[in-house]
Amino acid sequence: MSEDEGKKSILDSLGKWIIIATILGAVVGLVMGPPAHMFAPVGDLFMSLIKMVVVPMVFFSLVGGAASLGNSKGAGKIGLITFIYYGVTTAVAVVLGLFFSEMFKPGAGINMAAISEAAIDIDMSQSGQIPGFWETVIGFVPTNPFAALVQGNILQTIVFALFVGFALAMLDEDKKKFMMNIFNYFTEIFIKIMTAIMCVAPIGVFALMADATGTFGYDVLVKIINLIVLYVVVLAIVTYVMIGGSVALFSKKVGYVQFFKSMWKCQVFAFSTASSMATLPLNMKTNEEEFGLDKGTVSFALPLGATINMNGNAAYYAMAATFIAQMFGMELSFGQYIAIIVTSTLGAVGQAGVPGPTLLV
């Protein structure tokens, strides 16, 4: 067996190994408790490797995708449909989160005194705040695009990449072809690096799960089990009804069953790493190779969606806000519900596609 065949075999069984690693990590964390924090450096190293590749990969991929679409007569239509679809699905996720939270009230009757101090002793100076509408819009545009690249600001990197890509599409044919080859080569390089990193994903996922479970413990997880169950229900509706329904209604190439059969590896990996950006290479590969989608469209839509189409984050913000209100016996007004919908949507749009930032907001 050649080296490439061996790597392909590992990647083909990646989903199974990640599931096993996730379960083992959770069990080890529960058994060991706080000492399971010893696995944290391994998990941190794994996520650092991913973050090392994500920003340049997104930049080069999106430039190439925008350039390909920018030269196409259907570029405007594809872009408009993409943004509308992302906006609608995010808003629906927020409304669903509010609906289920108010119907079942998961935060009602919770014994606040039983919650571990470690879980609420948070340095507020590190907590993010969801910005207003205009602050969010202004924050899209980098005053220094190179600083955005260095600092790993994905949203600003995407905006800069779109400008570069569409400008590239306006060049003379020879110059455009030359530059697009360069960007496509760099995209392939970083995808190769990410593919190699994915070979050790089960080890990293095991370490992340063991550390998280050992740190927070079973008792704390039980306190919010109602919220978790409702959140999973909302995500299931968004995924299998809204997104799956969209595939069934509008896709001519891919059926409902085929879509989820091909996407299960991406779903498992996204669940395990809690990172849409880490899942991006596998997602792009699946869409191109198994669904036969155009590379330009995939390179444009998926990196963009991995940053601004945070349906899970948006639903979480809304549900967490109502959950906390219920814990303290607060009755929310209609205006406050509208504020939650708007801020949850904007917060999700501006969120990084890496693990953890949702908890800081």
CSV table of C-alpha atoms in Angstrom, one decimal, residues 23-233:
chain,number,residue,atom,x,y,z
A,23,ILE,CA,-16.7,8.6,23.9
A,24,LEU,CA,-13.3,7.4,25.4
A,25,GLY,CA,-12.4,11.0,26.2
A,26,ALA,CA,-15.7,11.6,28.0
A,27,VAL,CA,-15.4,8.4,30.0
A,28,VAL,CA,-11.8,9.1,30.9
A,29,GLY,CA,-12.7,12.7,32.0
A,30,LEU,CA,-15.5,11.5,34.2
A,31,VAL,CA,-13.4,8.8,35.8
A,32,MET,CA,-10.3,11.0,36.4
A,33,GLY,CA,-12.1,14.2,37.2
A,34,PRO,CA,-9.9,17.4,37.5
A,35,PRO,CA,-6.6,15.4,36.9
A,36,ALA,CA,-7.8,14.9,33.4
A,37,HIS,CA,-6.6,18.4,32.8
A,38,MET,CA,-3.3,16.7,32.1
A,39,PHE,CA,-4.5,16.1,28.6
A,40,ALA,CA,-5.1,19.8,27.9
A,41,PRO,CA,-1.7,20.4,26.3
A,42,VAL,CA,-2.4,17.7,23.7
A,43,GLY,CA,-5.8,19.2,22.8
A,44,ASP,CA,-4.3,22.7,22.7
A,45,LEU,CA,-1.6,21.6,20.4
A,46,PHE,CA,-4.1,20.0,18.1
A,47,MET,CA,-6.2,23.1,17.9
A,48,SER,CA,-3.1,25.3,17.4
A,49,LEU,CA,-2.2,23.2,14.4
A,50,ILE,CA,-5.7,23.7,13.0
A,51,LYS,CA,-5.6,27.5,13.6
A,52,MET,CA,-2.2,27.7,12.0
A,53,VAL,CA,-3.7,26.6,8.7
A,54,VAL,CA,-7.3,28.0,8.8
A,55,VAL,CA,-6.7,31.7,8.1
A,56,PRO,CA,-4.4,31.4,5.1
A,57,MET,CA,-6.4,28.5,3.7
A,58,VAL,CA,-9.6,30.5,3.9
A,59,PHE,CA,-8.0,33.6,2.3
A,60,PHE,CA,-6.5,31.8,-0.7
A,61,SER,CA,-9.5,29.6,-1.2
A,62,LEU,CA,-12.0,32.5,-1.1
A,63,VAL,CA,-9.9,34.7,-3.4
A,64,GLY,CA,-9.9,31.9,-6.0
A,65,GLY,CA,-13.6,31.3,-5.5
A,66,ALA,CA,-14.5,34.9,-5.7
A,67,ALA,CA,-12.3,35.4,-8.8
A,68,SER,CA,-14.0,32.4,-10.5
A,69,LEU,CA,-17.5,33.7,-9.7
A,70,GLY,CA,-16.6,37.3,-10.4
A,71,ASN,CA,-15.9,36.3,-14.0
A,72,SER,CA,-19.2,34.4,-14.3
A,73,LYS,CA,-22.5,35.9,-15.5
A,74,GLY,CA,-24.2,34.1,-12.6
A,75,ALA,CA,-21.8,35.6,-9.9
A,76,GLY,CA,-24.3,38.2,-8.7
A,77,LYS,CA,-27.2,35.7,-8.6
A,78,ILE,CA,-25.1,33.1,-6.7
A,79,GLY,CA,-23.9,35.7,-4.2
A,80,LEU,CA,-27.3,37.1,-3.6
A,81,ILE,CA,-28.9,33.7,-3.1
A,82,THR,CA,-26.1,32.7,-0.8
A,83,PHE,CA,-26.4,35.7,1.5
A,84,ILE,CA,-30.2,35.5,1.6
A,85,TYR,CA,-30.1,31.8,2.4
A,86,TYR,CA,-27.6,32.3,5.2
A,87,GLY,CA,-29.6,35.2,6.7
A,88,VAL,CA,-32.9,33.3,6.6
A,89,THR,CA,-31.5,30.1,8.2
A,90,THR,CA,-29.8,32.0,11.0
A,91,ALA,CA,-32.9,34.0,11.8
A,92,VAL,CA,-35.1,30.9,11.8
A,93,ALA,CA,-32.6,29.2,14.1
A,94,VAL,CA,-32.9,32.1,16.6
A,95,VAL,CA,-36.7,32.1,16.5
A,96,LEU,CA,-36.8,28.3,17.0
A,97,GLY,CA,-34.5,28.6,20.0
A,98,LEU,CA,-36.7,31.3,21.6
A,99,PHE,CA,-39.9,29.2,20.9
A,100,PHE,CA,-38.6,26.1,22.5
A,101,SER,CA,-37.1,28.0,25.5
A,102,GLU,CA,-40.3,29.7,26.2
A,103,MET,CA,-42.5,26.6,25.7
A,104,PHE,CA,-40.5,24.3,28.0
A,105,LYS,CA,-38.7,26.8,30.2
A,106,PRO,CA,-35.5,24.8,30.9
A,107,GLY,CA,-34.2,27.5,33.3
A,108,ALA,CA,-37.2,27.5,35.6
A,109,GLY,CA,-36.7,26.0,39.0
A,110,ILE,CA,-33.0,25.6,38.9
A,111,ASN,CA,-31.2,25.7,42.2
A,112,MET,CA,-28.6,28.5,41.7
A,113,ALA,CA,-26.8,27.6,45.0
A,114,ALA,CA,-26.0,24.2,43.6
A,115,ILE,CA,-24.0,25.5,40.7
A,116,SER,CA,-20.3,25.3,41.2
A,117,GLU,CA,-18.5,28.6,41.9
A,118,ALA,CA,-15.9,27.6,39.3
A,119,ALA,CA,-18.6,27.7,36.7
A,120,ILE,CA,-19.6,31.3,37.5
A,121,ASP,CA,-16.3,32.8,38.6
A,122,ILE,CA,-15.7,34.4,35.2
A,123,ASP,CA,-13.4,37.3,34.6
A,124,MET,CA,-15.8,39.7,33.0
A,125,SER,CA,-13.0,41.6,31.4
A,126,GLN,CA,-12.5,38.7,29.1
A,127,SER,CA,-16.2,38.4,28.2
A,128,GLY,CA,-17.2,39.6,24.8
A,129,GLN,CA,-20.2,41.9,24.1
A,130,ILE,CA,-22.4,41.6,21.1
A,131,PRO,CA,-21.9,44.8,19.2
A,132,GLY,CA,-24.6,47.0,17.7
A,133,PHE,CA,-25.7,46.9,14.1
A,134,TRP,CA,-23.4,49.7,12.8
A,135,GLU,CA,-20.4,48.6,14.9
A,136,THR,CA,-20.8,45.1,13.4
A,137,VAL,CA,-21.0,46.5,9.8
A,138,ILE,CA,-18.0,48.7,10.3
A,139,GLY,CA,-16.1,45.8,11.9
A,140,PHE,CA,-16.5,43.8,8.7
A,141,VAL,CA,-14.0,46.0,6.9
A,142,PRO,CA,-10.3,45.8,7.9
A,143,THR,CA,-8.4,49.1,8.2
A,144,ASN,CA,-5.3,47.0,7.9
A,145,PRO,CA,-5.9,43.7,6.0
A,146,PHE,CA,-2.5,42.4,6.9
A,147,ALA,CA,-3.2,42.9,10.6
A,148,ALA,CA,-6.5,41.0,10.1
A,149,LEU,CA,-4.5,38.1,8.6
A,150,VAL,CA,-1.9,38.1,11.3
A,151,GLN,CA,-4.4,38.4,14.2
A,152,GLY,CA,-6.6,35.7,12.7
A,153,ASN,CA,-9.7,37.9,12.2
A,154,ILE,CA,-11.6,35.6,9.9
A,155,LEU,CA,-14.5,37.9,9.1
A,156,GLN,CA,-12.2,40.8,8.0
A,157,THR,CA,-10.0,38.3,6.2
A,158,ILE,CA,-13.1,37.1,4.2
A,159,VAL,CA,-14.1,40.7,3.3
A,160,PHE,CA,-10.5,41.5,2.1
A,161,ALA,CA,-10.4,38.2,0.2
A,162,LEU,CA,-13.6,39.0,-1.6
A,163,PHE,CA,-12.3,42.4,-2.7
A,164,VAL,CA,-9.1,40.8,-3.9
A,165,GLY,CA,-11.0,38.0,-5.7
A,166,PHE,CA,-13.4,40.2,-7.5
A,167,ALA,CA,-10.6,42.7,-8.5
A,168,LEU,CA,-8.6,39.7,-9.8
A,169,ALA,CA,-11.6,38.8,-12.0
A,170,MET,CA,-11.3,42.2,-13.7
A,171,LEU,CA,-7.7,41.7,-14.9
A,172,ASP,CA,-6.7,40.7,-18.4
A,173,GLU,CA,-7.2,37.1,-19.1
A,174,ASP,CA,-3.5,36.1,-19.1
A,175,LYS,CA,-2.8,38.0,-15.8
A,176,LYS,CA,-5.9,36.6,-14.2
A,177,LYS,CA,-5.1,33.0,-15.2
A,178,PHE,CA,-1.5,33.4,-13.8
A,179,MET,CA,-2.7,34.9,-10.5
A,180,MET,CA,-5.5,32.4,-10.1
A,181,ASN,CA,-3.1,29.5,-10.6
A,182,ILE,CA,-1.0,30.9,-7.8
A,183,PHE,CA,-3.9,31.3,-5.4
A,184,ASN,CA,-5.2,27.8,-6.3
A,185,TYR,CA,-1.8,26.3,-5.7
A,186,PHE,CA,-1.6,27.9,-2.2
A,187,THR,CA,-5.1,26.6,-1.5
A,188,GLU,CA,-4.0,23.1,-2.4
A,189,ILE,CA,-0.9,23.4,-0.2
A,190,PHE,CA,-2.8,24.4,2.9
A,191,ILE,CA,-5.5,21.8,2.3
A,192,LYS,CA,-2.7,19.2,2.1
A,193,ILE,CA,-1.4,20.4,5.4
A,194,MET,CA,-4.8,20.3,7.0
A,195,THR,CA,-5.4,16.8,5.6
A,196,ALA,CA,-2.2,15.7,7.3
A,197,ILE,CA,-3.3,17.3,10.6
A,198,MET,CA,-6.7,15.5,10.4
A,199,CYS,CA,-4.8,12.1,10.5
A,200,VAL,CA,-4.1,12.8,14.2
A,201,ALA,CA,-7.6,14.3,14.9
A,202,PRO,CA,-8.8,11.3,17.1
A,203,ILE,CA,-5.9,11.9,19.5
A,204,GLY,CA,-6.7,15.6,19.7
A,205,VAL,CA,-10.4,15.1,20.1
A,206,PHE,CA,-9.8,12.5,22.9
A,207,ALA,CA,-7.6,15.1,24.7
A,208,LEU,CA,-10.2,17.9,24.3
A,209,MET,CA,-13.1,15.7,25.5
A,210,ALA,CA,-11.2,14.3,28.5
A,211,ASP,CA,-10.1,17.8,29.6
A,212,ALA,CA,-13.5,19.3,29.2
A,213,THR,CA,-15.4,16.5,31.0
A,214,GLY,CA,-12.9,16.3,33.7
A,215,THR,CA,-12.9,20.0,34.4
A,216,PHE,CA,-16.6,20.6,34.4
A,217,GLY,CA,-17.7,17.3,35.8
A,218,TYR,CA,-21.0,15.3,35.6
A,219,ASP,CA,-22.8,17.3,38.2
A,220,VAL,CA,-22.5,20.6,36.4
A,221,LEU,CA,-23.6,19.0,33.1
A,222,VAL,CA,-26.7,17.6,34.8
A,223,LYS,CA,-27.8,21.0,36.0
A,224,ILE,CA,-28.3,22.2,32.4
A,225,ILE,CA,-29.4,18.9,30.8
A,226,ASN,CA,-32.8,20.4,30.0
A,227,LEU,CA,-31.2,23.2,28.0
A,228,ILE,CA,-28.9,20.8,26.2
A,229,VAL,CA,-31.8,18.6,25.2
A,230,LEU,CA,-33.8,21.5,23.8
A,231,TYR,CA,-30.8,22.9,22.1
A,232,VAL,CA,-30.2,19.5,20.3
A,233,VAL,CA,-33.8,19.4,19.3
